[in-house]
Amino acid sequence: MTPLEIFPPTLDAARARIANVRPADYARSRNALEGAVTRLSPYITHGFVSLPEVLAGVVARHRLDVQHKFVFELGWREYFHHVWQHRGEHILHSLHEGPLPERAYTPEMPADIRQARTGVPAIDQAVRALYTTGYLHNHARMWLASYVVHLRKVHWRAGADWMVAHLLDGDLASNHLSWQWVAGTGSHKPYLFNADNVARYAPLSWHSAGSVIDTSYEALDAIARSPRPVPVRPLGEGVDEPPLSSQPPHGAAPQAADVAGRDVWLIHP
Ligand SMILES: Cc1cc2nc3c(=O)[nH]c(=O)nc-3n(C[C@H](O)[C@H](O)[C@H](O)COP(=O)(O)OP(=O)(O)OC[C@H]3O[C@@H](n4cnc5c(N)ncnc54)[C@H](O)[C@@H]3O)c2cc1C
């Protein structure tokens, strides 16, 4: 199935997903790759439904406390947009220093990651899923971002620009600020994960025993705070990276004064 077959770009498809939200199952299983997550994000990003419409649709069918996990997660998206509105283009740069100075991180995404042949099953499966579905579960996004930044010493911005342009739900605020949260430039510690964490939440084909992530959190923390990338043994065979579906911004956004008195077309997204 292609990404657009998995996520048909219609209002009916968005409404069907809202009708299928199971808040109790969601709260119990959302951390698992095969858990009851909604996969609503492409519809929200592209404006098929707004967050209040999602919430109203779920509340019409289920009793939902304001502190319910589902409401809390919708709140993250709202929060990231709030930060974007206040900080503007600054969200494209580190909000503060992370575990290492900026110069410790390379500005390029390595080919073995882009081609899903790092030899770490959790990472290679995540990249393949990203390319074939245009979607990744939240936990897989966190694992991929953490590996890229903390183990391979790639600057979070390079990873964020790459990922946002392969996602059907690519959203500058949620994506770039989440990368900063993982990197520790938008939070106070690096987000780290290990093979045990993957084994707990992902199917067997993702399990990564014996790989570079099969280590303790103390060892991972030391790696994150060292400028040296982990040694890699890339596989010979990988996948071809599909073309990027958008180009992340590199200059300043146009200001109102730049376009005053002219007809302006806003091209989505
Ligand atoms: C590195 C990284 C990059 C990300 N990039 C994007 C992105 O480009 N676009 C995007 O929409 N989300 C992004 N997220 C947030 C989150 O992973 C996705 O919103 C979520 O996985 C979408 O799947 P879902 O609709 O099944 O989510 P569900 O768990 O079913 O949640 C329902 C809705 O709540 C919101 N939501 C849930 N969790 C989060 C979260 N942690 N942060 C922000 N909003 C959340 C989303 O709008 C989502 O559609 C990113 C997270 C990380 C760690």
Short mmCIF file of C-alpha atoms and ligand atoms in Angstrom, two decimals:
data_model
loop_
_atom_site.label_atom_id
_atom_site.label_comp_id
_atom_site.label_asym_id
_atom_site.label_seq_id
_atom_site.Cartn_x
_atom_site.Cartn_y
_atom_site.Cartn_z
CA MET A 1 0.00 0.00 0.00
CA THR A 2 1.20 3.53 -0.75
CA PRO A 3 1.12 6.28 1.90
CA LEU A 4 -1.95 7.84 0.26
CA GLU A 5 -3.76 4.48 0.33
CA ILE A 6 -2.99 4.12 4.04
CA PHE A 7 -4.08 7.72 4.66
CA PRO A 8 -6.75 8.51 2.02
CA PRO A 9 -6.85 12.30 1.74
CA THR A 10 -10.59 12.68 2.37
CA LEU A 11 -12.72 14.17 5.12
CA ASP A 12 -14.58 10.84 5.44
CA ALA A 13 -11.31 9.06 6.21
CA ALA A 14 -10.45 11.65 8.86
CA ARG A 15 -13.90 11.34 10.44
CA ALA A 16 -13.70 7.54 10.41
CA ARG A 17 -10.43 7.72 12.33
CA ILE A 18 -12.01 10.02 14.91
CA ALA A 19 -14.95 7.60 15.28
CA ASN A 20 -12.46 4.78 15.86
CA VAL A 21 -10.52 6.44 18.69
CA ARG A 22 -10.60 4.17 21.77
CA PRO A 23 -9.39 6.41 24.61
CA ALA A 24 -9.07 3.66 27.24
CA ASP A 25 -7.02 1.44 24.92
CA TYR A 26 -5.04 4.50 23.83
CA ALA A 27 -4.07 5.37 27.40
CA ARG A 28 -3.00 1.78 28.08
CA SER A 29 -1.09 1.04 24.90
CA ARG A 30 0.04 4.26 23.18
CA ASN A 31 3.73 3.59 23.83
CA ALA A 32 3.65 0.31 21.88
CA LEU A 33 4.28 0.40 18.15
CA GLU A 34 1.22 -1.80 17.69
CA GLY A 35 -0.80 0.11 20.31
CA ALA A 36 -4.14 1.87 19.78
CA VAL A 37 -2.78 5.17 18.46
CA THR A 38 -5.08 7.16 16.19
CA ARG A 39 -2.87 7.90 13.14
CA LEU A 40 -4.77 11.18 12.86
CA SER A 41 -1.66 13.33 12.46
CA PRO A 42 -1.64 13.61 8.62
CA TYR A 43 -5.25 14.82 8.76
CA ILE A 44 -4.47 17.36 11.46
CA THR A 45 -1.34 18.65 9.73
CA HIS A 46 -3.15 19.14 6.43
CA GLY A 47 -6.15 20.84 8.00
CA PHE A 48 -8.79 18.16 7.37
CA VAL A 49 -9.66 18.37 11.06
CA SER A 50 -8.65 20.75 13.83
CA LEU A 51 -7.69 19.73 17.36
CA PRO A 52 -11.02 21.01 18.80
CA GLU A 53 -12.90 18.95 16.17
CA VAL A 54 -10.92 15.84 17.09
CA LEU A 55 -11.61 16.38 20.76
CA ALA A 56 -15.33 17.10 20.20
CA GLY A 57 -15.66 13.96 18.08
CA VAL A 58 -14.09 11.78 20.77
CA VAL A 59 -15.96 13.42 23.66
CA ALA A 60 -19.27 12.84 21.82
CA ARG A 61 -18.61 9.08 22.05
CA HIS A 62 -16.61 8.64 25.27
CA ARG A 63 -16.38 10.13 28.73
CA LEU A 64 -13.07 11.96 28.74
CA ASP A 65 -11.53 13.66 31.74
CA VAL A 66 -9.55 16.80 30.90
CA GLN A 67 -6.49 15.03 32.32
CA HIS A 68 -6.93 11.98 30.10
CA LYS A 69 -3.76 10.83 28.30
CA PHE A 70 -5.36 11.51 24.91
CA VAL A 71 -6.17 15.14 25.78
CA PHE A 72 -2.67 15.50 27.18
CA GLU A 73 -1.09 14.34 23.89
CA LEU A 74 -3.25 16.68 21.81
CA GLY A 75 -1.94 19.35 24.18
CA TRP A 76 1.63 18.67 23.07
CA ARG A 77 0.80 19.65 19.52
CA GLU A 78 -0.94 22.80 20.71
CA TYR A 79 2.01 23.61 22.96
CA PHE A 80 4.58 23.21 20.15
CA HIS A 81 2.55 25.58 17.96
CA HIS A 82 2.34 28.02 20.82
CA VAL A 83 6.15 27.98 21.15
CA TRP A 84 6.46 28.47 17.37
CA GLN A 85 4.13 31.44 17.47
CA HIS A 86 6.16 33.04 20.24
CA ARG A 87 9.68 32.10 19.14
CA GLY A 88 9.12 32.19 15.36
CA GLU A 89 12.16 31.19 13.27
CA HIS A 90 14.19 30.67 16.47
CA ILE A 91 12.73 27.15 16.72
CA LEU A 92 14.93 26.26 13.73
CA HIS A 93 18.00 26.84 15.91
CA SER A 94 18.97 25.26 19.23
CA LEU A 95 16.94 26.88 22.00
CA HIS A 96 19.94 26.35 24.29
CA GLU A 97 23.09 24.24 24.29
CA GLY A 98 22.66 20.48 24.53
CA PRO A 99 25.01 17.93 26.10
CA LEU A 100 27.81 19.00 23.71
CA PRO A 101 28.72 22.24 21.89
CA GLU A 102 27.05 22.68 18.47
CA ARG A 103 30.34 22.08 16.64
CA ALA A 104 30.49 18.50 17.98
CA TYR A 105 27.67 17.51 15.62
CA THR A 106 28.00 16.98 11.87
CA PRO A 107 25.51 18.85 9.61
CA GLU A 108 24.94 15.89 7.22
CA MET A 109 22.72 12.83 7.58
CA PRO A 110 24.96 9.77 6.93
CA ALA A 111 24.10 7.63 3.89
CA ASP A 112 23.79 4.40 5.90
CA ILE A 113 21.00 5.93 7.99
CA ARG A 114 19.21 7.39 4.95
CA GLN A 115 19.48 4.00 3.22
CA ALA A 116 18.31 1.97 6.25
CA ARG A 117 21.51 -0.04 6.49
CA THR A 118 22.99 0.94 9.84
CA GLY A 119 22.82 -2.67 11.02
CA VAL A 120 20.70 -1.62 14.04
CA PRO A 121 17.33 -3.28 13.31
CA ALA A 122 15.25 -0.68 15.23
CA ILE A 123 16.76 2.15 13.21
CA ASP A 124 16.65 0.43 9.82
CA GLN A 125 13.03 -0.67 10.37
CA ALA A 126 12.07 2.87 11.37
CA VAL A 127 13.61 4.37 8.23
CA ARG A 128 11.91 1.76 6.03
CA ALA A 129 8.54 2.42 7.70
CA LEU A 130 9.01 6.17 7.25
CA TYR A 131 9.65 5.76 3.52
CA THR A 132 6.88 3.22 2.80
CA THR A 133 4.08 4.74 4.91
CA GLY A 134 4.98 8.43 5.37
CA TYR A 135 4.24 7.87 9.07
CA LEU A 136 6.10 6.73 12.17
CA HIS A 137 4.85 5.87 15.63
CA ASN A 138 5.95 8.46 18.23
CA HIS A 139 8.28 6.01 19.98
CA ALA A 140 10.00 5.12 16.70
CA ARG A 141 10.51 8.84 15.96
CA MET A 142 12.12 9.26 19.38
CA TRP A 143 14.41 6.23 18.90
CA LEU A 144 15.47 7.35 15.43
CA ALA A 145 16.15 10.93 16.53
CA SER A 146 18.07 9.80 19.62
CA TYR A 147 20.27 7.43 17.63
CA VAL A 148 20.98 10.08 14.97
CA VAL A 149 21.93 12.82 17.44
CA HIS A 150 23.48 11.09 20.43
CA LEU A 151 25.12 8.01 18.93
CA ARG A 152 26.04 9.28 15.46
CA LYS A 153 26.66 12.93 16.46
CA VAL A 154 24.54 14.37 13.67
CA HIS A 155 23.15 17.85 14.40
CA TRP A 156 19.44 17.60 15.31
CA ARG A 157 18.60 20.16 12.60
CA ALA A 158 19.93 17.88 9.83
CA GLY A 159 17.84 15.00 11.16
CA ALA A 160 14.76 17.16 11.63
CA ASP A 161 14.95 18.63 8.11
CA TRP A 162 15.29 15.13 6.67
CA MET A 163 12.47 13.56 8.68
CA VAL A 164 9.93 16.36 8.29
CA ALA A 165 10.23 16.13 4.51
CA HIS A 166 9.45 12.38 4.47
CA LEU A 167 6.47 12.54 6.84
CA LEU A 168 2.91 12.86 5.59
CA ASP A 169 2.19 14.68 8.84
CA GLY A 170 5.37 16.81 8.59
CA ASP A 171 4.81 19.79 10.87
CA LEU A 172 7.61 22.24 11.54
CA ALA A 173 6.66 22.99 15.15
CA SER A 174 5.95 19.41 16.30
CA ASN A 175 8.89 17.99 14.39
CA HIS A 176 11.68 20.46 15.00
CA LEU A 177 10.75 21.04 18.64
CA SER A 178 10.50 17.28 19.25
CA TRP A 179 13.97 16.82 17.75
CA GLN A 180 15.18 19.56 20.10
CA TRP A 181 13.52 17.77 23.02
CA VAL A 182 15.33 14.54 22.12
CA ALA A 183 18.63 16.38 21.50
CA GLY A 184 18.50 18.14 24.86
CA THR A 185 18.54 21.62 23.27
CA GLY A 186 14.88 22.11 24.11
CA SER A 187 14.86 20.05 27.32
CA HIS A 188 17.30 19.54 30.15
CA LYS A 189 18.64 16.10 29.36
CA PRO A 190 19.22 14.00 26.25
CA TYR A 191 16.50 11.44 25.49
CA LEU A 192 18.15 7.99 25.45
CA PHE A 193 16.83 4.50 24.75
CA ASN A 194 18.28 1.01 24.66
CA ALA A 195 17.59 -2.41 23.17
CA ASP A 196 15.50 -3.45 26.21
CA ASN A 197 13.20 -0.48 25.61
CA VAL A 198 12.79 -1.48 21.96
CA ALA A 199 12.10 -5.12 22.92
CA ARG A 200 9.35 -3.96 25.28
CA TYR A 201 7.45 -1.82 22.78
CA ALA A 202 8.26 -3.03 19.25
CA PRO A 203 7.67 -6.22 17.24
CA LEU A 204 10.38 -8.87 16.99
CA SER A 205 11.83 -7.64 13.68
CA TRP A 206 12.82 -4.38 15.44
CA HIS A 207 14.64 -6.06 18.33
CA SER A 208 18.26 -4.97 18.45
CA ALA A 209 20.05 -7.28 20.88
CA GLY A 210 23.79 -7.36 20.28
CA SER A 211 23.80 -4.01 18.47
CA VAL A 212 25.31 -0.71 19.63
CA ILE A 213 22.10 0.17 21.52
CA ASP A 214 22.26 -3.03 23.57
CA THR A 215 23.80 -1.32 26.57
CA SER A 216 22.94 0.38 29.88
CA TYR A 217 21.51 3.88 30.30
CA GLU A 218 24.68 4.90 32.15
CA ALA A 219 26.79 3.88 29.14
CA LEU A 220 24.40 5.68 26.76
CA ASP A 221 24.57 8.83 28.86
CA ALA A 222 28.39 8.74 28.66
CA ILE A 223 28.15 8.29 24.86
CA ALA A 224 25.77 11.26 24.58
CA ARG A 225 28.23 13.44 26.50
CA SER A 226 31.27 12.34 24.47
CA PRO A 227 32.01 13.99 21.10
CA ARG A 228 33.00 10.60 19.64
CA PRO A 229 30.37 8.86 17.46
CA VAL A 230 29.81 5.13 18.02
CA PRO A 231 31.63 2.80 15.61
CA VAL A 232 29.36 1.71 12.74
CA ARG A 233 29.32 -1.45 10.67
CA PRO A 234 26.88 -0.57 7.87
CA LEU A 235 25.19 -3.38 5.97
CA GLY A 236 25.94 -3.66 2.25
CA GLU A 237 22.29 -3.62 1.15
CA GLY A 238 19.80 -0.90 1.99
CA VAL A 239 16.89 0.93 0.39
CA ASP A 240 16.80 3.86 -2.02
CA GLU A 241 15.73 7.07 -0.34
CA PRO A 242 12.59 8.45 -2.01
CA PRO A 243 12.67 12.13 -3.03
CA LEU A 244 11.90 14.62 -0.26
CA SER A 245 8.30 15.74 -0.41
CA SER A 246 9.11 19.27 0.76
CA GLN A 247 12.08 21.51 1.39
CA PRO A 248 12.42 22.78 4.94
CA PRO A 249 12.88 26.55 5.23
CA HIS A 250 16.41 27.89 5.26
CA GLY A 251 15.88 31.62 5.11
CA ALA A 252 13.69 33.96 7.07
CA ALA A 253 9.96 33.79 6.35
CA PRO A 254 8.60 36.77 4.39
CA GLN A 255 7.50 39.61 6.60
CA ALA A 256 4.26 41.54 6.13
CA ALA A 257 6.22 44.59 4.92
CA ASP A 258 7.80 42.51 2.11
CA VAL A 259 4.42 41.80 0.55
CA ALA A 260 2.43 44.91 1.47
CA GLY A 261 0.21 46.07 -1.39
CA ARG A 262 0.72 42.88 -3.42
CA ASP A 263 -1.53 39.89 -4.10
CA VAL A 264 -0.33 36.99 -1.97
CA TRP A 265 -0.96 33.27 -2.52
CA LEU A 266 -0.42 30.96 0.40
CA ILE A 267 0.66 27.59 -0.93
CA HIS A 268 -0.18 24.73 1.45
CA PRO A 269 1.60 23.51 3.58
C1 LIG B 1 11.39 13.31 16.53
C2 LIG B 1 9.89 13.56 16.45
C3 LIG B 1 9.35 14.17 15.33
C4 LIG B 1 7.96 14.44 15.26
N1 LIG B 1 7.46 15.04 14.14
C5 LIG B 1 6.14 15.31 14.05
C6 LIG B 1 5.58 15.94 12.90
O1 LIG B 1 6.28 16.31 11.96
N2 LIG B 1 4.22 16.13 12.86
C7 LIG B 1 3.41 15.75 13.90
O2 LIG B 1 2.19 15.93 13.80
N3 LIG B 1 3.91 15.18 15.01
C8 LIG B 1 5.24 14.93 15.12
N4 LIG B 1 5.74 14.33 16.24
C9 LIG B 1 4.84 14.06 17.38
C10 LIG B 1 4.20 12.65 17.40
O3 LIG B 1 5.16 11.67 17.20
C11 LIG B 1 3.11 12.51 16.33
O4 LIG B 1 2.19 13.59 16.40
C12 LIG B 1 2.32 11.23 16.52
O5 LIG B 1 3.18 10.11 16.53
C13 LIG B 1 1.32 11.10 15.38
O6 LIG B 1 0.70 9.85 15.40
P1 LIG B 1 -0.82 9.68 15.85
O7 LIG B 1 -1.69 10.62 15.10
O8 LIG B 1 -1.13 8.20 15.73
O9 LIG B 1 -0.72 10.13 17.37
P2 LIG B 1 -1.66 9.86 18.62
O10 LIG B 1 -0.80 9.30 19.69
O11 LIG B 1 -2.86 9.06 18.24
O12 LIG B 1 -2.08 11.32 19.10
C14 LIG B 1 -3.18 12.04 18.55
C15 LIG B 1 -2.69 13.39 18.09
O13 LIG B 1 -2.12 14.11 19.19
C16 LIG B 1 -0.97 14.85 18.75
N5 LIG B 1 0.23 14.30 19.41
C17 LIG B 1 0.37 13.08 20.00
N6 LIG B 1 1.59 12.95 20.55
C18 LIG B 1 2.26 14.10 20.27
C19 LIG B 1 3.56 14.58 20.57
N7 LIG B 1 4.44 13.85 21.28
N8 LIG B 1 3.91 15.81 20.11
C20 LIG B 1 3.04 16.57 19.41
N9 LIG B 1 1.76 16.18 19.12
C21 LIG B 1 1.39 14.96 19.55
C22 LIG B 1 -0.88 14.67 17.24
O14 LIG B 1 -1.56 15.71 16.62
C23 LIG B 1 -1.59 13.33 17.03
O15 LIG B 1 -2.13 13.17 15.73
C24 LIG B 1 7.12 14.07 16.35
C25 LIG B 1 7.68 13.43 17.47
C26 LIG B 1 9.05 13.18 17.52
C27 LIG B 1 9.61 12.50 18.75
#
